[in-house]
Amino acid sequence: MSAILSADDLNDFISPGVACIKPVETLPLQKPTDTANAYEVTTEDKLPAEPPPPAHITLTDCLACSGCVTSAEAVLISLQSHSEVLHALDSAPCLSQQRSCPQGSGCTDHDLRGTHALPKEAEKVFVASVSPQVRASLAATYGTTEQEAGWMIDQLLSGPNGLKTGGKYGNDFTWIIDTNAMRELGLVLGAEEVLASSASIEDTTALNAEGAAATQPKKPILTSACPGWICYAEKTHPHVLQHLSRLKSPQSLTGTLVKTVLSQTLNINPSQIWHLAIMPCFDKKLEASREELTDINWRPSSSPTSAAPVRDVDCVITARELLMLAETRSISFPALPRKPLTCSCSPPFPDPKLNTFLFPHSQSPSRRKPQLPAAGSSGGYLYHILCTQQSLHPGSAIHSTRGRNADVIEYTLSVHDEVLFRAARYYGFRNIQNLVRKLKPVKKSRMPGGKTVGARKPGAKSEMDYAYVEVMACPGGCTNGGGQIKVEDVGALQEVRQGQGQKEWLARVDEAYYSMEEDGSGGEEAARDAEDDVPIDGADESDVVNGISPSYIKGILAHWAALTGLDEKRLVYTSYRKVDSDVGKEKGRETERVVELAGKIGGGW
């Protein structure tokens, strides 16, 4: 577990459970006074028992237990840290040390597979994905742009002065992917999910399936990209599972794409692909550990069923842990070059069409667009859905109304005062708790003549009238994630601390996030690479909504499915389930002991 992580760092913290089934340490033994004779013979049955070893909690334990109700159960974990990244890099040699070099440079081996038709099982391919919120946090920290912060990350992970300067094998990351690419895929599919929900008739069998991937979510559809919110819903409010969007988050979509495509194109086992995700939130570590997000859900039928599941995302670290990663290797992060990697350090992705999509240039139809403040700092799911609905109703207008606080906003799409579409944004657990209470199903009273519990007055407005709700655990959105750099974390920001607090600091991070430059500035190398971009069949840029072409995105998804031979739904959808626990059901000494442990290590949970 990272030393930087503590309960005090969490602004979205609710309350941990008292009776944890996995105490993180054992109580010190009370040494009795030794009154025994030194020459006395002791039988075996009278020998003192050996003290039990300290118990260790894992992400799997957290996911299988509802004893803790907190948006950051990673407080109790010991894996998925910067140390785990270094351990993985030193665990095996890279699949190939060869890189794609410019023509005429004298390099003749451009094939990542090297000279082996089937590489050794001990070799691995290292891939990283980075969220825009992390780049914004680093940009605000070092007074640079979001784009330059991304280049600094690239230089650390793959540059000549980065991680490859140390370690057992001198490994680095072959590809560094911007999660904005798969976020756009999620936006398009999310808009289609809402349209399908509005057009379909409510299916009672689907409602009974709760969070099954094959079912259509019930209105209002709730965002499922926030793992803190998902863990909270699964453990405390299973009645909302039928409302959750079935789409994977950008992190999980990227992991699925990396594992499926590379294992197919490089002819290697998914376990030989090690995927690191750099995210703004500690809860993303929990998401990466979900059983639903492993190759069990997409592996071909020809694969051996006895094979151990392989995670789509092997490790998650945050912006703060990224700095610790650099410090551990004695690398000064602010001193890294603020320029893009040369092509000798960044080989093309094995599939040309996906290479164009993942690494776009100025001439590419998949070039990224800057985020608008109206879209929010959490990916813009709600905003894109509103834009899609508006494109279907020419002449309509979007209106917003602030709720109790700045983290609750209601949106309506209307034409001539006629409301066509209603949606909302709920950020922060205090607001989320109010939302889920209002989504509880109506219960009939057991008493004769009793009132129906949860019934509302006729004509009264309700959250059930929403078609979509964007739900995020962190107040202010993902730029305020628990793993982001805080104003007090960096000594160079002392002058900021004197005049500004965390609220003002978050405003600087948001400014960096929204000022993202449009992809395409890569100099002569980017222009040369753009000439090799492969167009997607059927792409139509005339249908652009919110800067994204749905036909282009659908073409990418169809190509991805055809390349891997997998069904599209298995690639992009996931499922959720109610989490039951036996915590607290057993009474007696064991509960008292756990309470004593909790008080000892946490100062009174």
XYZ file of C-alpha atoms in Angstrom:
605
model
C 0.000 0.000 0.000
C 1.260 3.490 -0.793
C 2.449 5.495 2.161
C 0.688 8.580 0.789
C -2.757 7.032 1.165
C -4.748 7.627 4.322
C -8.329 8.222 5.364
C -7.547 11.908 5.904
C -6.929 12.304 2.160
C -10.435 11.263 1.174
C -12.976 14.000 0.636
C -15.629 11.470 -0.370
C -15.262 9.300 2.720
C -18.406 7.985 4.396
C -17.612 5.560 7.194
C -15.755 2.253 7.415
C -17.374 -0.801 8.903
C -16.614 -1.691 12.495
C -16.504 -5.451 12.023
C -13.928 -6.044 9.320
C -13.390 -9.715 8.602
C -9.774 -9.065 7.662
C -8.059 -7.163 10.494
C -4.812 -5.705 9.232
C -2.782 -6.671 12.281
C -2.956 -8.796 15.394
C -3.005 -7.513 18.934
C 0.312 -7.640 20.803
C 0.566 -10.638 23.067
C 0.508 -10.026 26.775
C 3.659 -11.594 28.195
C 2.745 -13.470 31.408
C 5.063 -13.503 34.342
C 7.360 -16.507 34.018
C 7.042 -18.460 37.255
C 7.826 -21.870 35.803
C 10.840 -23.890 36.883
C 13.565 -23.771 34.217
C 14.247 -27.487 34.718
C 10.607 -28.548 34.605
C 9.606 -30.836 31.726
C 6.579 -29.500 29.754
C 4.371 -31.776 27.741
C 3.493 -30.866 24.164
C -0.142 -30.092 24.882
C 0.909 -27.439 27.409
C 3.229 -25.552 25.082
C 2.131 -21.965 24.396
C 0.479 -21.466 21.036
C 2.390 -19.663 18.315
C 1.069 -16.149 17.681
C -0.942 -15.983 14.457
C 0.685 -14.118 11.574
C -0.655 -10.665 10.713
C -3.636 -10.809 8.392
C -3.381 -9.087 5.014
C -6.333 -7.605 3.210
C -6.594 -7.650 -0.565
C -8.783 -5.944 -3.121
C -10.688 -9.178 -3.608
C -11.523 -9.227 0.093
C -12.855 -5.673 -0.100
C -15.007 -6.438 -3.101
C -16.460 -9.571 -1.500
C -17.325 -7.887 1.790
C -19.817 -5.157 2.584
C -18.405 -4.473 6.015
C -16.950 -1.167 4.847
C -19.104 1.567 3.350
C -16.515 3.923 1.910
C -15.670 5.193 -1.517
C -11.988 4.391 -1.015
C -11.504 0.914 0.418
C -8.026 1.081 -1.067
C -7.014 2.502 2.336
C -6.700 -1.127 3.400
C -4.911 -2.619 0.407
C -1.267 -3.482 -0.024
C -0.964 -3.969 -3.785
C -1.345 -1.780 -6.871
C 1.189 0.870 -5.964
C 4.256 2.388 -7.592
C 6.326 -0.401 -6.040
C 4.227 -2.969 -7.888
C 5.010 -1.179 -11.171
C 8.748 -1.438 -10.587
C 8.384 -5.069 -9.541
C 6.513 -5.871 -12.755
C 9.110 -4.132 -14.923
C 11.828 -6.190 -13.253
C 9.885 -9.461 -13.392
C 10.525 -10.326 -17.039
C 12.346 -9.038 -20.113
C 10.379 -6.992 -22.610
C 8.959 -8.908 -25.548
C 11.288 -7.015 -27.869
C 13.707 -4.195 -27.306
C 13.414 -3.187 -30.953
C 11.478 -0.024 -31.767
C 9.999 1.400 -34.924
C 12.643 3.656 -36.415
C 12.545 6.153 -39.280
C 13.407 4.888 -42.703
C 17.062 5.317 -43.487
C 18.123 5.156 -39.852
C 19.811 1.812 -40.330
C 17.328 -0.112 -38.189
C 15.999 -3.156 -40.011
C 13.873 -4.898 -37.374
C 10.583 -3.050 -36.985
C 8.600 -6.080 -35.843
C 7.746 -6.109 -32.136
C 7.743 -9.905 -32.244
C 11.454 -9.876 -33.090
C 12.814 -13.076 -34.573
C 10.431 -15.384 -32.685
C 7.229 -16.613 -34.289
C 6.051 -17.392 -30.756
C 7.891 -15.401 -28.084
C 9.042 -16.943 -24.858
C 6.382 -17.149 -22.180
C 8.659 -15.278 -19.796
C 8.669 -12.153 -21.962
C 6.084 -9.416 -21.554
C 4.679 -6.356 -23.279
C 4.195 -3.294 -21.075
C 1.370 -0.863 -21.916
C 0.156 2.201 -19.999
C -2.996 4.292 -20.233
C -3.330 7.813 -18.821
C -6.464 9.780 -17.970
C -6.768 13.489 -18.832
C -7.535 14.357 -15.194
C -4.074 13.125 -14.187
C -2.434 15.262 -16.854
C -4.440 18.268 -15.645
C -3.312 17.704 -12.052
C 0.337 17.559 -13.087
C -0.087 20.591 -15.341
C -1.417 22.676 -12.453
C 1.372 21.427 -10.209
C 4.246 22.389 -12.498
C 2.690 25.389 -14.212
C 2.560 23.852 -17.653
C -0.094 22.863 -20.158
C -2.084 19.660 -20.106
C -0.401 18.569 -23.316
C 3.116 19.163 -21.984
C 2.237 17.294 -18.794
C 1.257 14.340 -20.988
C 4.605 14.524 -22.767
C 6.401 14.488 -19.397
C 4.515 11.312 -18.479
C 5.523 9.781 -21.824
C 9.141 10.695 -21.187
C 9.030 9.038 -17.758
C 7.416 5.818 -18.940
C 9.109 5.417 -22.325
C 11.739 8.121 -22.786
C 15.527 7.610 -22.831
C 15.876 9.357 -19.448
C 12.905 7.638 -17.837
C 12.285 4.303 -16.170
C 14.447 2.404 -18.645
C 17.578 3.924 -17.070
C 17.232 1.537 -14.127
C 15.895 -1.833 -13.189
C 16.966 -5.381 -13.893
C 16.133 -5.410 -17.608
C 15.918 -1.695 -18.389
C 12.268 -2.125 -19.385
C 9.854 0.650 -20.246
C 6.334 0.934 -21.639
C 5.925 0.195 -25.325
C 2.656 2.128 -25.757
C 1.084 4.945 -23.721
C -2.600 5.372 -24.561
C -4.813 8.364 -23.846
C -8.042 7.091 -22.270
C -9.911 9.871 -24.119
C -9.973 7.538 -27.129
C -12.057 4.884 -25.374
C -14.007 7.577 -23.541
C -15.350 8.717 -26.906
C -16.403 5.147 -27.612
C -18.224 5.121 -24.279
C -19.931 8.434 -25.026
C -21.354 7.203 -28.324
C -22.515 3.885 -26.862
C -23.925 5.641 -23.802
C -26.064 7.887 -25.979
C -27.341 4.832 -27.855
C -28.132 3.119 -24.549
C -30.315 6.050 -23.509
C -32.069 6.098 -26.875
C -32.753 2.358 -26.612
C -34.083 2.781 -23.090
C -36.474 5.523 -24.194
C -37.761 3.487 -27.135
C -38.103 0.119 -25.422
C -40.985 -1.161 -23.343
C -40.149 -1.981 -19.754
C -39.222 -5.645 -19.424
C -40.064 -7.173 -16.053
C -37.711 -10.089 -16.613
C -34.863 -7.671 -17.161
C -35.655 -5.918 -13.897
C -35.342 -9.161 -12.007
C -31.879 -9.671 -13.490
C -30.694 -6.500 -11.689
C -27.238 -5.673 -13.078
C -26.834 -8.381 -15.715
C -24.854 -7.281 -18.771
C -27.443 -8.653 -21.221
C -30.308 -6.576 -19.816
C -31.392 -3.074 -20.765
C -31.029 -0.709 -17.782
C -34.194 0.846 -16.432
C -34.828 4.589 -16.503
C -33.284 6.667 -15.137
C -29.981 5.284 -16.390
C -27.171 6.015 -13.940
C -23.531 6.456 -14.938
C -21.354 3.452 -14.124
C -17.866 4.873 -14.795
C -17.210 5.771 -11.133
C -16.027 2.701 -9.152
C -16.612 4.326 -5.767
C -20.257 4.839 -6.662
C -20.545 1.276 -8.032
C -19.112 -0.317 -4.858
C -21.478 1.784 -2.770
C -24.493 0.770 -4.859
C -23.635 -2.937 -4.860
C -23.136 -3.098 -1.101
C -25.802 -0.810 0.267
C -28.445 -0.096 -2.387
C -28.867 -3.103 -4.684
C -32.221 -1.726 -5.854
C -30.351 0.750 -8.080
C -28.437 -1.955 -9.952
C -31.234 -2.187 -12.507
C -30.589 1.482 -13.345
C -26.815 1.246 -13.885
C -25.418 1.682 -17.368
C -23.909 -1.585 -18.597
C -21.004 0.166 -20.336
C -17.461 -0.346 -19.141
C -15.509 2.705 -18.038
C -12.750 4.169 -20.285
C -10.165 2.459 -18.082
C -11.775 -0.947 -18.539
C -12.472 -0.423 -22.236
C -8.825 0.435 -22.787
C -7.729 -2.643 -20.847
C -10.024 -4.918 -22.839
C -8.811 -3.481 -26.127
C -5.147 -3.813 -25.158
C -5.459 -7.427 -24.017
C -7.691 -8.637 -26.865
C -5.927 -6.918 -29.758
C -2.319 -7.432 -28.693
C -2.825 -11.076 -27.781
C -4.340 -11.620 -31.232
C -1.948 -9.561 -33.368
C 1.238 -10.542 -31.521
C 0.124 -14.158 -31.050
C 0.834 -14.154 -27.330
C -1.074 -15.025 -24.167
C -3.010 -12.193 -22.472
C -0.991 -12.858 -19.317
C 2.104 -11.648 -21.188
C 0.560 -8.199 -21.570
C 0.966 -6.004 -18.486
C -1.347 -2.993 -18.470
C -0.846 -0.032 -16.128
C -3.581 2.608 -15.743
C -2.777 6.043 -14.291
C -5.991 7.433 -12.838
C -7.180 10.279 -10.576
C -8.974 7.986 -8.141
C -7.888 5.278 -5.689
C -11.156 3.433 -6.296
C -9.992 2.626 -9.814
C -7.800 0.008 -8.136
C -10.973 -1.700 -6.942
C -12.452 -1.540 -10.423
C -9.386 -3.221 -11.904
C -9.809 -6.105 -9.439
C -13.383 -6.947 -10.397
C -13.896 -10.498 -11.627
C -16.221 -9.152 -14.316
C -13.286 -7.271 -15.851
C -11.040 -10.222 -16.679
C -10.512 -12.327 -19.774
C -13.059 -14.841 -18.449
C -15.745 -12.651 -19.968
C -14.207 -12.361 -23.426
C -11.670 -15.165 -23.916
C -12.329 -17.370 -26.971
C -14.124 -20.662 -26.429
C -10.975 -22.471 -27.578
C -9.054 -21.219 -24.530
C -8.570 -23.718 -21.690
C -11.233 -23.238 -19.040
C -8.756 -24.071 -16.286
C -6.571 -21.068 -17.089
C -6.364 -18.477 -14.334
C -8.274 -15.255 -15.088
C -6.206 -12.379 -16.463
C -7.178 -8.848 -15.495
C -7.861 -6.324 -18.211
C -5.976 -3.798 -16.060
C -3.116 -5.253 -14.033
C -2.284 -2.240 -11.885
C -3.629 1.237 -11.188
C -1.667 4.153 -9.755
C -2.654 7.781 -9.227
C -1.023 11.111 -10.056
C 0.617 11.265 -6.650
C 1.912 7.718 -6.948
C 3.317 8.562 -10.390
C 5.573 11.144 -8.758
C 6.634 8.548 -6.205
C 7.422 6.183 -9.075
C 9.802 8.756 -10.544
C 11.327 9.529 -7.144
C 11.986 5.839 -6.452
C 14.079 5.649 -9.630
C 15.816 8.944 -8.706
C 14.213 10.732 -11.637
C 13.264 14.413 -11.336
C 9.818 14.582 -12.892
C 9.759 18.378 -13.461
C 13.142 18.111 -15.215
C 11.846 15.680 -17.844
C 11.636 17.039 -21.417
C 8.342 18.729 -22.192
C 8.224 17.504 -25.743
C 6.802 14.429 -27.495
C 8.765 11.221 -27.829
C 10.625 10.566 -31.023
C 9.331 7.790 -33.252
C 12.285 5.624 -32.199
C 10.696 5.466 -28.724
C 7.078 4.978 -29.797
C 6.392 2.166 -32.282
C 3.058 2.076 -34.127
C 0.264 -0.045 -32.731
C 0.166 -3.467 -34.483
C -3.144 -2.725 -36.216
C -3.008 0.357 -38.530
C -6.668 1.335 -38.112
C -6.529 1.150 -34.338
C -3.207 2.987 -34.414
C -4.965 5.873 -36.180
C -7.739 5.818 -33.579
C -5.551 5.562 -30.463
C -2.823 7.952 -31.610
C -4.563 10.532 -33.820
C -2.921 13.366 -35.701
C -4.183 16.621 -37.152
C -5.420 14.936 -40.329
C -7.078 12.029 -38.560
C -10.871 11.799 -38.185
C -10.333 10.617 -34.607
C -8.435 13.706 -33.444
C -9.367 14.663 -29.883
C -11.326 17.828 -29.179
C -10.849 20.022 -26.077
C -13.343 19.535 -23.260
C -15.914 22.278 -22.703
C -16.663 23.496 -19.158
C -20.329 22.663 -19.764
C -19.336 18.989 -20.143
C -17.882 18.830 -16.628
C -14.617 17.302 -15.483
C -15.766 13.662 -15.387
C -15.790 12.691 -19.033
C -18.845 14.552 -20.288
C -21.276 11.607 -20.391
C -24.351 13.691 -19.606
C -23.306 16.537 -21.892
C -22.831 14.245 -24.883
C -26.219 12.635 -24.304
C -27.825 16.083 -24.165
C -26.078 17.063 -27.404
C -27.269 13.824 -29.030
C -30.838 14.457 -27.957
C -30.629 18.037 -29.196
C -29.399 16.869 -32.606
C -32.527 14.699 -32.859
C -34.809 17.649 -32.085
C -33.859 20.666 -34.228
C -34.770 23.960 -32.609
C -34.635 22.570 -29.088
C -32.762 24.278 -26.275
C -30.939 22.975 -23.199
C -31.717 24.603 -19.856
C -29.999 23.958 -16.532
C -31.220 24.511 -12.976
C -28.991 24.340 -9.928
C -30.132 22.103 -7.100
C -29.327 22.277 -3.414
C -25.657 22.865 -4.127
C -23.240 23.225 -7.029
C -22.904 19.441 -7.356
C -26.595 18.913 -8.166
C -27.778 20.294 -11.515
C -30.924 19.439 -13.441
C -31.043 19.699 -17.238
C -34.061 19.856 -19.502
C -34.331 19.786 -23.282
C -37.399 21.632 -24.477
C -39.093 23.097 -27.540
C -41.598 25.923 -27.019
C -41.832 25.177 -23.271
C -42.486 21.490 -23.943
C -39.995 19.340 -22.051
C -38.672 16.549 -24.275
C -35.847 15.193 -22.147
C -34.876 15.495 -18.505
C -31.536 14.602 -16.936
C -29.390 15.524 -13.941
C -25.912 15.530 -12.449
C -25.256 14.278 -8.899
C -21.708 14.563 -7.540
C -20.561 13.665 -4.023
C -21.862 10.991 -1.687
C -24.077 13.320 0.287
C -26.051 14.078 -2.857
C -25.884 10.460 -4.062
C -27.502 9.257 -0.851
C -30.447 11.567 -1.478
C -30.727 10.251 -5.037
C -30.783 6.551 -4.170
C -33.347 7.065 -1.425
C -35.743 8.551 -3.957
C -35.147 5.637 -6.312
C -36.274 3.043 -3.777
C -39.225 1.010 -5.058
C -42.634 1.617 -3.582
C -43.578 -0.794 -0.787
C -47.117 -1.684 0.146
C -48.009 -1.510 3.784
C -48.680 -4.838 5.504
C -51.218 -3.232 7.779
C -54.840 -3.096 6.591
C -55.555 0.388 5.306
C -51.926 1.436 5.728
C -50.293 3.982 3.475
C -47.967 2.914 0.689
C -44.337 3.581 1.649
C -42.457 5.700 -0.892
C -45.504 6.775 -2.906
C -45.465 10.332 -4.201
C -48.295 12.712 -4.828
C -49.809 12.773 -8.335
C -48.082 15.353 -10.545
C -45.104 15.747 -8.228
C -41.657 15.833 -9.845
C -39.364 12.921 -9.045
C -35.895 11.644 -9.885
C -37.707 8.809 -11.665
C -38.669 11.353 -14.329
C -35.041 11.659 -15.383
C -33.890 9.710 -18.416
C -30.227 9.873 -17.357
C -28.227 10.879 -14.278
C -24.467 11.403 -14.244
C -23.291 10.130 -10.850
C -19.766 10.627 -9.502
C -18.516 9.987 -5.965
C -16.130 12.931 -5.699
C -17.526 16.426 -5.100
C -16.595 18.556 -8.081
C -15.982 15.557 -10.332
C -13.001 13.431 -11.287
C -10.465 16.266 -11.227
C -11.009 16.199 -7.462
C -10.236 12.481 -7.156
C -8.570 11.172 -4.029
C -5.358 10.347 -5.913
C -4.891 13.795 -7.395
C -2.094 16.086 -6.239
C -3.255 18.346 -3.426
C -2.093 21.883 -2.785
C -0.102 20.802 0.273
C 1.633 17.910 -1.484
C 4.231 19.932 -3.357
C 6.750 22.075 -1.516
C 7.116 24.371 -4.509
C 3.514 25.527 -4.033
C 3.935 27.190 -0.651
C 2.955 30.570 -2.101
C -0.250 29.015 -3.426
C -1.135 27.678 -0.010
C -0.860 31.121 1.556
C -3.365 32.730 -0.769
C -5.475 29.801 -1.892
C -7.073 26.747 -0.434
C -8.057 23.402 -1.890
C -11.086 24.940 -3.597
C -8.952 27.461 -5.470
C -6.428 24.761 -6.263
C -9.145 22.599 -7.783
C -10.147 25.555 -9.956
C -6.574 25.602 -11.339
C -6.753 21.889 -12.112
C -10.101 22.370 -13.850
C -8.652 25.217 -15.891
C -5.835 22.952 -17.074
C -8.353 20.220 -17.876
C -10.573 22.461 -19.994
C -7.627 24.133 -21.744
C -6.557 20.846 -23.320
C -5.096 21.546 -26.733
C -6.554 19.792 -29.733
C -4.484 16.791 -30.763
C -2.437 17.239 -33.858
C 0.578 19.270 -32.697
C 3.420 16.865 -33.148
C 5.691 18.581 -35.607
C 7.104 17.022 -38.730
C 6.956 13.499 -37.305
C 3.210 13.771 -36.678
C 2.678 15.085 -40.198
C 4.676 12.198 -41.613
C 2.796 9.650 -39.522
C -0.523 11.186 -40.553
C 0.214 10.187 -44.125
C 0.075 6.545 -42.997
C -3.290 6.920 -41.256
C -5.779 4.312 -42.402
C -9.361 5.549 -42.886
C -12.252 3.603 -41.396
C -14.740 2.241 -43.886
C -18.138 3.861 -43.559
C -16.927 6.808 -41.470
C -19.045 9.911 -42.012
C -17.808 13.117 -40.425
C -21.015 14.915 -41.383
C -22.818 13.271 -38.450
C -20.536 14.852 -35.855
C -22.129 15.368 -32.436
C -20.155 17.163 -29.731
C -17.029 16.886 -31.885
C -17.393 13.102 -32.241
C -18.489 11.156 -35.314
C -20.743 8.265 -34.189
C -20.316 6.495 -37.538
C -16.537 6.624 -37.173
C -16.698 5.272 -33.606
C -19.058 2.468 -34.647
C -16.676 1.596 -37.456
C -13.837 1.325 -34.958
C -15.910 -0.971 -32.732
C -16.886 -3.172 -35.676
C -13.242 -3.408 -36.755
C -12.154 -4.260 -33.200
C -14.722 -7.082 -33.008
C -13.794 -8.437 -36.444
C -10.080 -8.333 -35.652
C -10.469 -10.315 -32.422
C -13.362 -12.510 -33.540
C -15.392 -11.513 -30.480
C -18.918 -10.207 -30.136
C -19.148 -6.446 -29.658
C -21.256 -6.770 -26.518
C -18.657 -8.957 -24.817
C -16.058 -6.264 -25.465
C -17.861 -3.174 -24.191
C -20.477 -4.261 -21.617
C -20.135 -5.536 -18.070
C -22.406 -6.561 -15.188
C -23.011 -5.764 -11.528
C -24.203 -7.828 -8.604
C -25.499 -7.440 -5.094
C -22.761 -7.969 -2.501
C -23.774 -9.856 0.639
C -21.660 -10.222 3.731
C -21.698 -12.165 6.981
C -19.966 -9.330 8.788
C -21.645 -8.532 12.070
C -23.978 -11.535 12.003
C -21.928 -13.558 14.453
C -22.071 -12.307 17.991
C -19.688 -12.923 20.824
C -15.997 -12.662 21.489
C -14.996 -12.428 17.819
C -16.942 -9.204 17.333
C -15.481 -7.733 20.506
C -11.986 -8.622 19.330
C -12.518 -6.949 15.972
C -13.835 -3.810 17.661
C -10.743 -3.783 19.863
C -8.520 -4.144 16.807
C -10.335 -1.399 14.974
C -9.930 0.968 17.882
C -6.239 0.170 18.123
C -5.370 0.785 14.483
C -7.849 3.514 13.616
C -8.302 5.498 16.798
C -11.920 4.456 17.154
C -13.810 3.573 13.985
